mmCIF file of N, CA and C in Angstrom:
data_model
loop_
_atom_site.group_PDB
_atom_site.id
_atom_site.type_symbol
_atom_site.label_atom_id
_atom_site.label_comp_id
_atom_site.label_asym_id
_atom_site.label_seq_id
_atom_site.Cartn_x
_atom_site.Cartn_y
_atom_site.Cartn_z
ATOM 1 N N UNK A 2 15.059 13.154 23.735
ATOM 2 C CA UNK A 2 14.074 12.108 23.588
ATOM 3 C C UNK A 2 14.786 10.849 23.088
ATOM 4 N N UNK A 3 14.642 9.506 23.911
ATOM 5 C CA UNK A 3 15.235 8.564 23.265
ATOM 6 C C UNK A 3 14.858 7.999 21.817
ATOM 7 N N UNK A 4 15.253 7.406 21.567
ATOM 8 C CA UNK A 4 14.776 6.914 19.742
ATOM 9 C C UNK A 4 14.427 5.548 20.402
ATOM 10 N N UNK A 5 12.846 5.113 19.449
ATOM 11 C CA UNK A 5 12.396 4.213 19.272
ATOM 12 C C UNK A 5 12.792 3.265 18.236
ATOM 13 N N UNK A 6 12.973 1.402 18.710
ATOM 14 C CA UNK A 6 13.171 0.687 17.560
ATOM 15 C C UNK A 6 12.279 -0.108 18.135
ATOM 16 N N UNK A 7 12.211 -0.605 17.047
ATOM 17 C CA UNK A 7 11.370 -2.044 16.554
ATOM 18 C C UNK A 7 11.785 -3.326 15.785
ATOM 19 N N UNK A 8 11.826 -3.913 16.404
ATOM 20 C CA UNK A 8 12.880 -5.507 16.328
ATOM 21 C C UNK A 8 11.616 -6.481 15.518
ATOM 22 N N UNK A 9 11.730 -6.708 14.072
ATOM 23 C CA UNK A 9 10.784 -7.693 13.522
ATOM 24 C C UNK A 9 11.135 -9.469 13.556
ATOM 25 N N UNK A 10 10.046 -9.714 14.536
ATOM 26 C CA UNK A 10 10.904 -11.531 14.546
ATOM 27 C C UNK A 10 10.487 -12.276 13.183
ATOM 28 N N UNK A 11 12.064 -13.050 13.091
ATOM 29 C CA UNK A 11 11.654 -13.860 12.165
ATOM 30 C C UNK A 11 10.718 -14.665 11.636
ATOM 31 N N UNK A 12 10.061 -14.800 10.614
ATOM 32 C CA UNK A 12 9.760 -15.579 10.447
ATOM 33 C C UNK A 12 9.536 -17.235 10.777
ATOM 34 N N UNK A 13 8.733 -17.799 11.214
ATOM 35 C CA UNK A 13 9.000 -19.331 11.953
ATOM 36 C C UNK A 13 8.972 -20.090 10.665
ATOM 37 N N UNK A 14 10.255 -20.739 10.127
ATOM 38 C CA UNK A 14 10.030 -21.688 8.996
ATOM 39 C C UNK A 14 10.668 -21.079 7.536
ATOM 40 N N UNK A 15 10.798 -19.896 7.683
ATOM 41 C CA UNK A 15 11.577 -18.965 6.597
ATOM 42 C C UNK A 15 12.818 -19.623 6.408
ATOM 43 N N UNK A 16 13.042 -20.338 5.342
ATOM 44 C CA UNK A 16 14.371 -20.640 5.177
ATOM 45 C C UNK A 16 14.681 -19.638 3.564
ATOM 46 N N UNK A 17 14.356 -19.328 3.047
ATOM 47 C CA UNK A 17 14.215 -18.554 1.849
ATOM 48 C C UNK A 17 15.119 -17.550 1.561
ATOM 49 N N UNK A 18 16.581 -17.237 0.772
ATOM 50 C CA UNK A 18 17.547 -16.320 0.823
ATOM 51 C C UNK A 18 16.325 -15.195 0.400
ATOM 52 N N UNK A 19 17.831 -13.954 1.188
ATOM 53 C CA UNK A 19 17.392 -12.528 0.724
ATOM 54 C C UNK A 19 17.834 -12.670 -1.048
ATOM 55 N N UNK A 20 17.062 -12.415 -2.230
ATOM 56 C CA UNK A 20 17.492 -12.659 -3.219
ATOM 57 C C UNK A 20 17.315 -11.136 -4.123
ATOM 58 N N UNK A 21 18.457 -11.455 -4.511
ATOM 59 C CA UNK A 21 19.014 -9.902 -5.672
ATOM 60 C C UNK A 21 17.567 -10.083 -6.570
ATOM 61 N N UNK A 22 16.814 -9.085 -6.702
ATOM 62 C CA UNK A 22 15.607 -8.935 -7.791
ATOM 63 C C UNK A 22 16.117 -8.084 -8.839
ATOM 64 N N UNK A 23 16.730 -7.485 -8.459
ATOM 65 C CA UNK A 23 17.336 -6.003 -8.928
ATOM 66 C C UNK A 23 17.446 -6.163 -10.856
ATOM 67 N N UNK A 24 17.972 -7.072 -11.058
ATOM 68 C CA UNK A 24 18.991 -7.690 -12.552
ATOM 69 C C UNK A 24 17.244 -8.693 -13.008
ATOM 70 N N UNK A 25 16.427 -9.063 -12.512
ATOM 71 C CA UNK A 25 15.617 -10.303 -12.491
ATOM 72 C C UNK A 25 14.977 -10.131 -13.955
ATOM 73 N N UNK A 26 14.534 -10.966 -14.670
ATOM 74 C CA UNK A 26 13.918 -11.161 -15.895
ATOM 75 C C UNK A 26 12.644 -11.415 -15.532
ATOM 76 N N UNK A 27 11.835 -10.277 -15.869
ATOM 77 C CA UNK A 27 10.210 -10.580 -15.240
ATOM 78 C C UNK A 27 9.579 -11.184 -15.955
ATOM 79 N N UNK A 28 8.823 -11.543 -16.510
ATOM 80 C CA UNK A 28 7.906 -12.595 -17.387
ATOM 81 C C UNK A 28 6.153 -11.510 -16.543
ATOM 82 N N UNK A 29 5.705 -11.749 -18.063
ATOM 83 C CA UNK A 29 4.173 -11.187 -17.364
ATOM 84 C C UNK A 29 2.871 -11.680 -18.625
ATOM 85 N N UNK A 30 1.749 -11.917 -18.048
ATOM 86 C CA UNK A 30 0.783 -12.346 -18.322
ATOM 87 C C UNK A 30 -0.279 -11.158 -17.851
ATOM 88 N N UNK A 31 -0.801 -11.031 -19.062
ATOM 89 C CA UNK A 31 -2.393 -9.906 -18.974
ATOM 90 C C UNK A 31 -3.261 -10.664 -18.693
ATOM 91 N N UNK A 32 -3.281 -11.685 -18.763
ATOM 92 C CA UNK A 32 -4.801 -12.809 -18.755
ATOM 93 C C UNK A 32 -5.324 -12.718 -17.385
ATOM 94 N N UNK A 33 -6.260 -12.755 -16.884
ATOM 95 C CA UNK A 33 -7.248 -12.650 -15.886
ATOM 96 C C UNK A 33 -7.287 -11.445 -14.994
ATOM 97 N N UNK A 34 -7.683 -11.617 -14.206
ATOM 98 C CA UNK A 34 -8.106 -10.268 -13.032
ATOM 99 C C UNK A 34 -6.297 -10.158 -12.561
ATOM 100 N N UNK A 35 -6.073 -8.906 -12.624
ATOM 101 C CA UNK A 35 -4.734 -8.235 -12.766
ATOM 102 C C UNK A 35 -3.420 -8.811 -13.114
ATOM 103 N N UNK A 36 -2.631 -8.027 -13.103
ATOM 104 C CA UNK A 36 -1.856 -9.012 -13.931
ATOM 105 C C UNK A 36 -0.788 -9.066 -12.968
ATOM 106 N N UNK A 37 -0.009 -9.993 -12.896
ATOM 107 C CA UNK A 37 1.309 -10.594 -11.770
ATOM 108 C C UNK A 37 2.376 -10.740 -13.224
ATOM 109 N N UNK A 38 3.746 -11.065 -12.344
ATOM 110 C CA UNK A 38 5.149 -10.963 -13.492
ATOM 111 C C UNK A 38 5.632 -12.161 -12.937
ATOM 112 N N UNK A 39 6.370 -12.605 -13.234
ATOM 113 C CA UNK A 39 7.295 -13.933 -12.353
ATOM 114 C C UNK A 39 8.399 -13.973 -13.060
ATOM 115 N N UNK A 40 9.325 -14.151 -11.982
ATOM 116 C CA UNK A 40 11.472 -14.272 -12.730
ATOM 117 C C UNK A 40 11.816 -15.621 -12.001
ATOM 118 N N UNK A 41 12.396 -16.338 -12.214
ATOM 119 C CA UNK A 41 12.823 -17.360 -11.833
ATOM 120 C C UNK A 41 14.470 -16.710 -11.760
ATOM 121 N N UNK A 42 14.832 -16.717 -10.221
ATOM 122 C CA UNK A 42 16.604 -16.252 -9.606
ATOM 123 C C UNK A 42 16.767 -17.274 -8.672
ATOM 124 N N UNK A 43 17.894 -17.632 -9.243
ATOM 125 C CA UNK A 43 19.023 -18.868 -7.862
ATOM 126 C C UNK A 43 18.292 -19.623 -7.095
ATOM 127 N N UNK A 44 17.228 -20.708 -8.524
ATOM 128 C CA UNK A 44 16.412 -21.683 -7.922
ATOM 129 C C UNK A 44 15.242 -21.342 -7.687
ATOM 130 N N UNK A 45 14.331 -20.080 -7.145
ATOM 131 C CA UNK A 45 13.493 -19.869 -6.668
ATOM 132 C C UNK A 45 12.371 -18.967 -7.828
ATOM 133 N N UNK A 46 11.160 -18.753 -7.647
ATOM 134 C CA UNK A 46 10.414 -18.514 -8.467
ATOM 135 C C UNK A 46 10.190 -17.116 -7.918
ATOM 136 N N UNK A 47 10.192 -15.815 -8.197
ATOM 137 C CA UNK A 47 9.318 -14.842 -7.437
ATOM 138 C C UNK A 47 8.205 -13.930 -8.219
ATOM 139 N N UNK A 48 7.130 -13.348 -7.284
ATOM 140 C CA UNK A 48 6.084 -12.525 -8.277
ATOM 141 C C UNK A 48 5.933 -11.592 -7.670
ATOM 142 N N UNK A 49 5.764 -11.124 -7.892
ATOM 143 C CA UNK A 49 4.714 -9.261 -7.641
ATOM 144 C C UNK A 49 3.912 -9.059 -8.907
ATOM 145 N N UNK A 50 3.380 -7.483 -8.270
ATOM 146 C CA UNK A 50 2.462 -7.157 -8.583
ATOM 147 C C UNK A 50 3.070 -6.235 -9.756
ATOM 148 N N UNK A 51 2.562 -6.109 -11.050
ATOM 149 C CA UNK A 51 2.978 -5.325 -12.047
ATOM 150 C C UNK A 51 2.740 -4.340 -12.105
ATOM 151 N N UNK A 52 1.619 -4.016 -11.220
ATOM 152 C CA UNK A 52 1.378 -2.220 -10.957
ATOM 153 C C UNK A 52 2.047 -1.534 -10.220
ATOM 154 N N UNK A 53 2.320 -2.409 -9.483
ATOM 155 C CA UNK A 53 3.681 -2.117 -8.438
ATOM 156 C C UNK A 53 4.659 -2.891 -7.933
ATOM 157 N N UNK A 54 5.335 -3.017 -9.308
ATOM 158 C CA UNK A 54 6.914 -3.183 -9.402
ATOM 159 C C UNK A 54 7.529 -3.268 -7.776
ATOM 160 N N UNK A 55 7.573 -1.562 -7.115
ATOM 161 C CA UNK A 55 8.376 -1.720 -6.305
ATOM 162 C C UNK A 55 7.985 -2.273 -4.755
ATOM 163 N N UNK A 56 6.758 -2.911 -4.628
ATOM 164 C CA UNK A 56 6.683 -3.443 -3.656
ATOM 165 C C UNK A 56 7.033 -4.719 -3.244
ATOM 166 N N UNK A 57 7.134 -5.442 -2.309
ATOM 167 C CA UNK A 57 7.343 -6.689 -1.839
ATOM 168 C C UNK A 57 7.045 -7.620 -2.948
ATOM 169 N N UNK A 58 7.767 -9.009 -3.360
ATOM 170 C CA UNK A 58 7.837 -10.005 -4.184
ATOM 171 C C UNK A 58 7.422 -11.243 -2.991
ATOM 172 N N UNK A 59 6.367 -12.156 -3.761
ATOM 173 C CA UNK A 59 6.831 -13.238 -3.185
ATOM 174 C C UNK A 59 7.260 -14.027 -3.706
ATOM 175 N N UNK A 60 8.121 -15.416 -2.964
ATOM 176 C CA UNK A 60 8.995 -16.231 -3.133
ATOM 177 C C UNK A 60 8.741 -17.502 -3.162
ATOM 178 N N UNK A 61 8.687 -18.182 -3.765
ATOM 179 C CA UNK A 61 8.594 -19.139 -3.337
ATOM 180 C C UNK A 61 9.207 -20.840 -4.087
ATOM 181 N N UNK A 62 9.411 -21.768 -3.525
ATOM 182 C CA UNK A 62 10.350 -22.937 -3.763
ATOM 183 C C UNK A 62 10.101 -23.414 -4.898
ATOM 184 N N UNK A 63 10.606 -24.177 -5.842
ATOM 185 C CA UNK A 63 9.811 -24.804 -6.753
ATOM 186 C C UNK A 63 8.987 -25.660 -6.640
ATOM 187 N N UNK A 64 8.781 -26.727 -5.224
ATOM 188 C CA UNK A 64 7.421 -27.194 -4.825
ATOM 189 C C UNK A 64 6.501 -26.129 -4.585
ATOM 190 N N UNK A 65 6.486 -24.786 -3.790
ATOM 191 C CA UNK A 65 5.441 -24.193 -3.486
ATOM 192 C C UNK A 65 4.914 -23.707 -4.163
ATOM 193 N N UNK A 66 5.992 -23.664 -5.895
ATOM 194 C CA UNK A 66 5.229 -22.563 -7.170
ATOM 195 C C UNK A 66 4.394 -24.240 -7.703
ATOM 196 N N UNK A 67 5.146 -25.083 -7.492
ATOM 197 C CA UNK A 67 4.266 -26.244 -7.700
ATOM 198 C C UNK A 67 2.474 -27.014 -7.378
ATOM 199 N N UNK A 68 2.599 -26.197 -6.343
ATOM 200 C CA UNK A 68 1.491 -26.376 -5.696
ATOM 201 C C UNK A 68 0.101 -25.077 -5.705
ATOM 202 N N UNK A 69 1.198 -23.887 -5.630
ATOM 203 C CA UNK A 69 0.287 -22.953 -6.152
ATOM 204 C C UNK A 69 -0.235 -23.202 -7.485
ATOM 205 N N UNK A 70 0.604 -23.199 -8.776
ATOM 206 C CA UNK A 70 0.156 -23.261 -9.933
ATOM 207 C C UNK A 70 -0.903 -24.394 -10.099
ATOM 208 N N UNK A 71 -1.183 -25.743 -9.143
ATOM 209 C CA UNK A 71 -1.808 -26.787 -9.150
ATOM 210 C C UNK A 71 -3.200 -26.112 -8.557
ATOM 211 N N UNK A 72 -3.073 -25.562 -7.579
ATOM 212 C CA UNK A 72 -4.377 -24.978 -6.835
ATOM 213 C C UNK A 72 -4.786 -24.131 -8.181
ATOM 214 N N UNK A 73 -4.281 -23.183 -8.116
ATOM 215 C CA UNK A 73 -4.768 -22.117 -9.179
ATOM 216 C C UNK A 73 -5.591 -23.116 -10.693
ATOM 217 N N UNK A 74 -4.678 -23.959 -11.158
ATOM 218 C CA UNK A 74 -5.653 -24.733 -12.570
ATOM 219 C C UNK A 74 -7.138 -25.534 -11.744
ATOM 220 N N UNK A 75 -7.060 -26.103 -10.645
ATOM 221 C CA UNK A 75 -8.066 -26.661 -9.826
ATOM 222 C C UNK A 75 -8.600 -25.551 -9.683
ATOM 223 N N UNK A 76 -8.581 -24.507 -9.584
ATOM 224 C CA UNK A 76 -10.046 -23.103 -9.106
ATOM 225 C C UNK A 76 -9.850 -22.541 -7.352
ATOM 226 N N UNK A 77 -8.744 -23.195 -7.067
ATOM 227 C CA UNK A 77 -9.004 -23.191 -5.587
ATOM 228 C C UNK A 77 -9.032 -21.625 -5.044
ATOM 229 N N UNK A 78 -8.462 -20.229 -5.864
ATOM 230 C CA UNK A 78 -8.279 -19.121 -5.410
ATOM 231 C C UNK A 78 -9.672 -18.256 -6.543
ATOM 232 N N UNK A 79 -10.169 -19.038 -7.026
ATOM 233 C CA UNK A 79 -11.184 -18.384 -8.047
ATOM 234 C C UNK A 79 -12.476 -17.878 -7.239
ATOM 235 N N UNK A 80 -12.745 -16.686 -7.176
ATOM 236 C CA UNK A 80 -13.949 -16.254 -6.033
ATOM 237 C C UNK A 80 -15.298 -16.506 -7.075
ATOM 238 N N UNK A 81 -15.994 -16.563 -5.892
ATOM 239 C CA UNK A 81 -17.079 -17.746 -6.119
ATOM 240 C C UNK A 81 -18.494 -16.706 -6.175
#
């Protein structure tokens, strides 16, 4: 039976290194509906989820943590 692969395309616009989390200094906050961690590594801001550590982090620039953290004090992700 031949073996199946699956080729994932890049991202369109991903400029974002693969970044070592491994060593990362998490930072975490209990305050509101669940709690997220954030490390700041080689420029970039990343978070996950504190319940689960080992899943996917996101990344993002210091404008985009800029803009998130701006939405977030404005209410913009606050369910209604």
């Amino acid at each position: 039976m031949a073996e199946t692969t699956t080729h994932q395309r890049p991202l369109i616009g991903w400029d974002k290194p693969e970044l070592d989390l491994s060593n990362a200094h998490w930072q975490s906050s209990s305050r509101g509906r669940g709690d997220v961690q954030i490390a700041f590594v080689e420029g970039f801001i990343a978070m996950r989820n504190s319940a689960r550590p080992e899943s996917p982090s996101l990344i993002f620039t210091p404008d985009e943590w800029g803009a998130f953290m701006s939405g977030a004090r404005e209410g913009e992700f606050d369910l209604t």
